[in-house]
XYZ file of C-alpha atoms in Angstrom:
466
model
C 138.056 14.839 140.703
C 139.097 11.720 138.773
C 139.187 11.521 134.995
C 136.126 9.278 135.118
C 134.244 11.789 137.235
C 135.219 14.632 134.910
C 134.015 12.636 131.907
C 130.675 12.055 133.634
C 130.258 15.810 134.161
C 131.075 16.425 130.492
C 128.437 13.864 129.495
C 125.934 15.675 131.701
C 126.798 18.849 129.804
C 126.110 17.095 126.506
C 122.756 15.947 127.881
C 122.015 19.552 128.826
C 122.664 20.649 125.244
C 120.574 17.818 123.792
C 117.600 18.604 126.021
C 117.592 22.245 124.919
C 118.285 21.776 121.195
C 114.597 21.287 120.223
C 113.924 24.857 121.425
C 116.644 26.574 119.398
C 114.359 27.860 116.654
C 111.274 28.826 118.636
C 110.293 32.523 118.481
C 112.040 34.963 120.764
C 110.230 35.979 123.908
C 109.215 39.646 124.163
C 111.995 40.201 126.714
C 114.619 38.435 124.623
C 113.695 40.405 121.516
C 113.464 43.657 123.458
C 116.884 43.247 125.058
C 118.387 42.263 121.710
C 116.869 45.337 120.035
C 118.047 47.683 122.794
C 121.541 46.216 122.802
C 121.863 46.936 119.084
C 120.546 50.474 119.603
C 123.149 50.935 122.322
C 125.891 49.573 120.077
C 124.787 52.014 117.344
C 125.390 54.975 119.655
C 122.148 55.308 121.596
C 122.527 56.347 125.218
C 121.661 53.528 127.604
C 118.977 54.504 130.144
C 118.275 57.631 128.113
C 116.628 57.067 124.712
C 117.689 53.410 125.007
C 115.647 52.703 128.129
C 115.496 49.436 130.022
C 115.073 48.493 133.668
C 117.927 45.981 133.725
C 121.571 46.506 134.761
C 124.380 46.896 132.253
C 125.611 43.312 132.548
C 122.598 41.774 130.826
C 122.709 44.344 128.029
C 126.446 43.764 127.566
C 125.762 40.051 127.269
C 123.113 40.663 124.623
C 125.349 43.172 122.881
C 128.047 40.553 122.549
C 125.653 37.927 121.194
C 123.863 40.194 118.730
C 127.194 41.447 117.394
C 127.594 37.950 115.914
C 124.405 38.189 113.864
C 120.656 38.702 113.999
C 119.491 35.094 114.160
C 117.306 34.197 117.168
C 119.249 30.923 117.280
C 122.298 32.832 118.544
C 120.319 34.101 121.531
C 119.078 30.638 122.417
C 122.622 29.295 122.012
C 123.645 31.965 124.502
C 121.037 30.577 126.893
C 122.583 27.122 126.506
C 125.997 28.583 127.323
C 124.591 30.137 130.494
C 122.943 26.837 131.437
C 126.321 25.101 131.089
C 127.847 27.676 133.428
C 125.016 27.036 135.891
C 125.670 23.295 135.637
C 129.366 23.774 136.344
C 128.654 26.020 139.327
C 126.112 23.708 140.947
C 128.304 20.663 140.326
C 131.356 22.323 141.885
C 129.311 23.566 144.835
C 127.889 20.093 145.466
C 131.384 18.607 145.215
C 132.696 21.089 147.765
C 130.026 20.072 150.286
C 129.535 16.355 149.694
C 132.069 15.007 147.204
C 132.166 13.589 143.676
C 128.874 11.722 143.721
C 126.974 14.830 144.724
C 128.803 16.784 142.001
C 127.622 14.372 139.315
C 124.037 14.299 140.593
C 123.980 18.101 140.689
C 125.163 18.225 137.080
C 122.442 15.804 135.949
C 119.750 17.735 137.822
C 120.703 21.040 136.188
C 121.016 19.353 132.795
C 117.480 17.929 132.800
C 115.305 19.182 135.664
C 116.896 22.619 135.305
C 115.866 22.767 131.645
C 112.374 23.556 132.992
C 110.830 24.199 129.551
C 107.516 25.388 131.014
C 109.499 27.915 133.063
C 111.174 29.204 129.891
C 114.487 27.657 130.882
C 115.585 27.655 127.241
C 115.266 31.453 126.980
C 117.977 33.978 127.703
C 116.246 35.744 130.562
C 117.707 37.730 133.434
C 116.981 34.991 135.957
C 118.941 32.357 134.058
C 121.799 34.800 133.469
C 121.933 35.810 137.137
C 121.769 32.199 138.304
C 124.507 31.184 135.880
C 126.928 33.543 137.653
C 125.531 33.111 141.171
C 126.168 29.341 141.078
C 129.950 29.546 140.455
C 130.078 32.372 143.029
C 128.593 29.985 145.598
C 130.931 27.206 144.451
C 133.998 29.432 144.810
C 132.924 30.497 148.298
C 132.330 26.898 149.390
C 135.696 25.759 148.039
C 137.343 28.639 149.901
C 135.910 27.098 153.076
C 137.812 23.904 152.256
C 141.082 25.332 150.937
C 141.424 28.844 152.423
C 142.659 30.102 149.053
C 141.906 33.826 148.989
C 141.644 33.945 145.186
C 138.505 31.795 145.423
C 136.804 34.292 147.721
C 137.835 37.194 145.486
C 136.338 35.277 142.547
C 133.175 34.640 144.537
C 132.779 38.373 145.050
C 133.347 39.134 141.379
C 130.932 36.468 140.149
C 128.322 37.453 142.729
C 128.485 41.056 141.561
C 128.178 40.028 137.912
C 125.033 38.080 138.837
C 123.497 41.263 140.278
C 124.376 43.073 137.053
C 122.384 40.467 135.122
C 119.272 41.108 137.210
C 118.815 43.096 140.390
C 117.280 40.156 142.243
C 120.321 37.988 141.560
C 122.077 38.863 144.828
C 121.795 35.360 146.286
C 125.293 34.287 145.279
C 126.760 37.474 146.755
C 124.920 36.821 150.051
C 126.481 33.356 150.351
C 129.927 34.774 149.594
C 129.471 37.449 152.234
C 128.434 34.837 154.789
C 131.545 32.788 154.042
C 133.753 35.871 154.374
C 132.149 36.642 157.747
C 132.557 33.052 158.932
C 136.258 33.234 158.075
C 136.641 35.897 160.814
C 139.547 37.379 158.946
C 140.071 40.924 157.727
C 142.065 39.447 154.844
C 139.099 37.339 153.739
C 136.590 40.151 154.066
C 138.757 42.655 152.196
C 139.435 40.127 149.442
C 135.745 39.366 149.040
C 134.745 43.043 149.012
C 137.484 43.797 146.484
C 136.118 41.147 144.136
C 132.596 42.467 144.625
C 133.641 46.074 144.038
C 135.216 45.669 140.602
C 132.104 44.852 138.493
C 129.833 47.080 140.587
C 132.357 49.902 140.391
C 132.590 49.641 136.607
C 128.797 49.725 136.343
C 128.637 52.781 138.599
C 131.371 54.486 136.558
C 129.471 53.903 133.308
C 126.344 55.311 134.939
C 128.184 58.380 136.230
C 129.762 59.075 132.827
C 126.368 59.047 131.097
C 123.628 60.069 133.508
C 123.609 58.889 137.095
C 120.010 59.987 137.670
C 118.759 58.134 134.566
C 120.597 54.970 135.598
C 119.370 55.178 139.182
C 115.758 55.585 138.137
C 115.855 52.747 135.594
C 117.821 50.177 137.595
C 116.880 51.038 141.184
C 114.046 53.561 141.466
C 111.711 52.013 138.910
C 112.201 48.538 140.367
C 111.511 49.769 143.901
C 108.437 51.680 142.748
C 106.925 48.750 140.865
C 107.680 46.350 143.717
C 106.292 48.594 146.456
C 103.304 49.632 144.365
C 102.497 46.220 142.925
C 98.963 45.719 141.715
C 96.813 44.547 144.598
C 99.612 44.402 147.176
C 100.305 40.993 148.705
C 97.014 39.626 147.380
C 97.971 40.719 143.881
C 101.375 39.109 144.218
C 99.807 35.872 145.395
C 97.404 35.917 142.449
C 100.265 36.441 140.006
C 102.248 33.586 141.566
C 99.381 31.095 141.543
C 97.689 32.019 138.248
C 100.043 29.911 136.113
C 100.524 27.023 138.524
C 98.112 24.701 136.650
C 100.439 24.968 133.645
C 103.778 25.144 135.458
C 103.432 22.470 138.146
C 105.154 19.645 136.192
C 108.382 21.666 136.274
C 107.866 23.226 139.708
C 107.066 19.990 141.542
C 110.486 18.369 140.917
C 112.240 21.585 141.982
C 110.121 21.754 145.143
C 110.869 18.093 145.916
C 114.596 18.723 145.506
C 114.415 21.689 147.845
C 112.531 19.778 150.532
C 114.887 16.798 150.331
C 117.891 19.093 150.545
C 116.509 20.989 153.530
C 116.065 17.662 155.326
C 119.675 16.703 154.541
C 121.019 20.089 155.660
C 119.018 19.952 158.905
C 120.527 16.566 159.740
C 124.067 17.632 158.829
C 123.766 21.183 160.202
C 124.886 22.538 156.848
C 123.574 26.056 156.561
C 125.180 27.643 153.495
C 123.128 25.764 150.843
C 119.990 26.702 152.808
C 121.150 30.321 152.870
C 121.484 30.259 149.076
C 117.897 29.047 148.706
C 116.630 31.593 151.254
C 118.383 34.491 149.505
C 117.080 33.326 146.121
C 113.545 33.162 147.538
C 113.875 36.732 148.798
C 114.981 37.844 145.338
C 112.145 35.914 143.740
C 109.602 37.386 146.164
C 110.687 40.916 145.300
C 109.120 40.561 141.845
C 105.692 41.762 140.854
C 104.382 39.960 137.789
C 105.880 36.498 138.401
C 106.158 35.442 134.802
C 107.206 31.783 134.418
C 110.883 32.634 133.999
C 110.964 34.208 137.493
C 111.141 30.677 138.883
C 114.450 30.075 137.104
C 116.213 31.938 139.915
C 115.469 28.960 142.196
C 116.894 26.270 139.895
C 120.495 26.541 141.128
C 119.871 26.305 144.885
C 117.136 23.668 144.461
C 119.418 21.459 142.351
C 122.279 21.863 144.824
C 120.080 20.894 147.768
C 118.646 17.946 145.870
C 122.103 16.733 144.866
C 123.264 16.770 148.481
C 120.256 14.729 149.604
C 120.342 12.186 146.760
C 124.070 11.633 147.190
C 123.389 10.449 150.731
C 120.992 7.628 149.779
C 121.765 4.229 148.179
C 122.588 4.298 144.470
C 119.466 2.444 143.312
C 117.163 4.763 145.214
C 119.037 7.834 143.968
C 118.886 6.604 140.367
C 115.157 5.936 140.574
C 114.525 9.335 142.133
C 116.615 11.029 139.445
C 114.643 9.308 136.693
C 111.335 10.327 138.258
C 112.436 13.925 138.771
C 113.727 14.237 135.192
C 110.637 12.701 133.596
C 108.411 15.835 133.260
C 111.081 17.876 131.460
C 112.010 14.962 129.202
C 108.394 14.225 128.250
C 107.685 17.850 127.375
C 110.928 18.142 125.416
C 110.027 14.969 123.534
C 106.670 16.461 122.549
C 108.395 19.601 121.274
C 111.060 17.645 119.397
C 108.506 15.469 117.573
C 106.071 18.269 116.697
C 105.842 20.278 113.508
C 107.057 23.868 113.504
C 103.711 25.458 114.341
C 102.872 23.050 117.150
C 106.418 23.291 118.489
C 106.112 27.075 118.752
C 102.689 26.853 120.405
C 104.016 24.442 123.005
C 107.161 26.425 123.748
C 105.808 29.995 123.658
C 102.064 29.981 124.392
C 101.737 33.731 123.814
C 99.437 34.900 121.031
C 101.518 37.991 120.311
C 104.705 36.009 119.760
C 102.924 33.512 117.545
C 101.262 36.283 115.528
C 104.617 37.986 115.030
C 105.773 35.057 112.923
C 103.456 36.458 110.217
C 103.448 40.132 111.216
C 107.231 40.604 111.121
C 107.761 39.512 107.481
C 104.682 41.499 106.409
C 106.076 44.669 108.001
C 109.517 44.104 106.513
C 108.001 43.936 103.046
C 105.591 46.888 103.450
C 107.664 49.405 105.451
C 110.838 51.291 104.624
C 114.004 50.366 106.502
C 114.199 53.752 108.233
C 110.489 53.932 108.950
C 109.390 53.778 112.566
C 106.929 51.257 113.939
C 105.267 51.001 117.319
C 104.148 47.762 118.967
C 101.116 48.879 120.946
C 101.869 48.373 123.741
C 103.995 45.375 124.539
C 105.686 43.097 122.043
C 109.230 44.393 122.061
C 110.498 41.437 120.044
C 108.845 42.959 116.968
C 111.495 45.675 116.683
C 114.293 43.130 116.584
C 112.582 40.685 114.247
C 111.655 43.412 111.732
C 114.873 45.421 111.940
C 112.730 48.541 112.445
C 112.959 51.035 115.289
C 110.869 53.309 117.466
C 111.737 56.628 119.069
C 109.428 55.919 121.989
C 111.619 54.857 124.861
C 109.284 52.566 126.844
C 108.857 49.197 125.158
C 106.762 47.289 127.703
C 103.267 47.869 129.080
C 104.568 47.616 132.647
C 106.604 50.771 131.985
C 103.501 52.682 130.934
C 101.584 51.421 133.950
C 104.248 52.477 136.451
C 106.081 55.549 135.108
C 104.308 58.880 135.704
C 103.704 60.836 132.510
C 104.610 57.968 130.183
C 101.084 57.619 128.754
C 101.017 61.346 127.912
C 104.433 60.944 126.264
C 103.031 58.090 124.187
C 100.081 60.214 123.078
C 102.422 63.008 121.982
C 104.630 60.532 120.149
C 101.726 59.030 118.218
C 100.347 62.453 117.295
C 103.677 64.139 116.596
C 105.390 64.775 113.257
C 108.105 62.232 114.065
C 105.714 59.518 115.158
C 105.593 55.958 113.838
C 104.555 55.189 110.289
C 102.978 51.947 111.476
C 101.200 50.929 114.693
C 100.583 47.270 115.489
C 97.637 46.997 117.882
C 98.152 44.075 120.252
C 95.951 45.738 122.881
C 93.004 48.099 122.948
C 94.003 51.749 123.506
C 91.832 52.064 126.617
C 94.001 49.444 128.346
C 96.698 52.076 128.861
C 94.685 55.284 128.386
C 91.152 55.191 129.807
C 90.775 58.899 128.963
C 90.293 58.022 125.286
C 92.926 60.473 124.020
C 95.137 57.833 122.407
C 92.137 56.057 120.891
C 91.076 59.346 119.283
C 94.590 59.932 117.880
C 94.668 56.470 116.354
C 91.201 56.929 114.878
C 91.928 60.296 113.260
C 95.642 60.056 112.327
C 95.903 56.391 111.329
C 93.987 54.041 109.084
C 93.544 50.295 109.217
C 95.589 48.541 106.538
C 95.218 44.890 107.444
C 94.643 42.422 110.249
C 97.033 39.490 110.739
C 96.143 36.680 113.134
C 93.638 38.987 114.791
C 96.162 41.827 115.271
C 95.286 45.099 113.517
C 98.016 47.034 111.689
C 97.513 50.770 111.238
C 99.256 53.149 108.813
C 99.854 56.811 109.551
C 97.932 59.013 107.121
């Protein structure tokens, strides 16, 4: 790539940063705060997948552990998300350059910088999908460049990066699938062994850590729980479809450009008989479809392959048409970002994180910090894991999200014993009615007899243990 082309990619990176800066100080998502809290518990000596329980692989928690070691500010976590987005930009740009040259590389960079910001899809948050995609994209790029250069180190790197993507989130296997396809197409034992060696190192280290702590705990959290929740999803295929479509009226301005990019790219690949970018999208769709709840950030897994496909198609049309299409595709993200950037703090937060619990926690967290002792336990009933991180308080109950209670046998009984026990929480913050997780009424009775209402903040009741 020429110096001019490299400078253009750098400018696209600066645009990426600028587009995400207005979201730096918005409240942490429940997942972000929960992962940050658990990573600090792990760093303090808690056993991962034991008392420090989470259904994500070690890679994501290591990433959070590194970020939170720098300080407690939520800004650091959102800066980490920007760093991952830059890695995604570099991967997509390099992949596009490997297939279609410098022009495609620049267009891919611009698409990730702006369309890939996807603010309605929580593209500014440090979620597992963004983290997985950030490593899957350079894995795909390395594999595609191996096709052009036959340099084995690139295929080894593709395996390593593809494995790291899986360790960010289990569904992030799309980059590894593309690398495997390239190794198979090489029809060389040398290529296949090199790729598998690169794949084996991160996965082997993760397996070693699991074996040295508790293999059964790791397997249940990272594999068994995910399989159980996916196979036993609420309402089967109909329930999945409902979860996918429920938020579409809010998400379509970000999804429509991504869909258009995918369709354009599929047309280009069909004409050129270029199958590997299509394989990346297909593998990402399989990973996406394996989810259950389909929160907005699930869609972030499709940003990398959609932007690559779109870059390939737009690079093949005249410059004026490509420029006009780019402007149109970038418009929804830019308009929303402009609204956020020009809003006051409260309106900014409501636009960026339209979740009543997260908004209420802006007032609840400082109140709890001033009314509870540093070593006193709290419990966010039953799903606002960010509260533990924002207050600096802890809980001995291992399951931080409602989905855990819904899916794990015996977890509701464990919660009842925790609330009623001598080492239970001093404070309970009621985001949900007790009967939501315990129709039997046992937990509601415990809260009524053992706790008293102290205050209500933004409609959320806070109880104190008697």
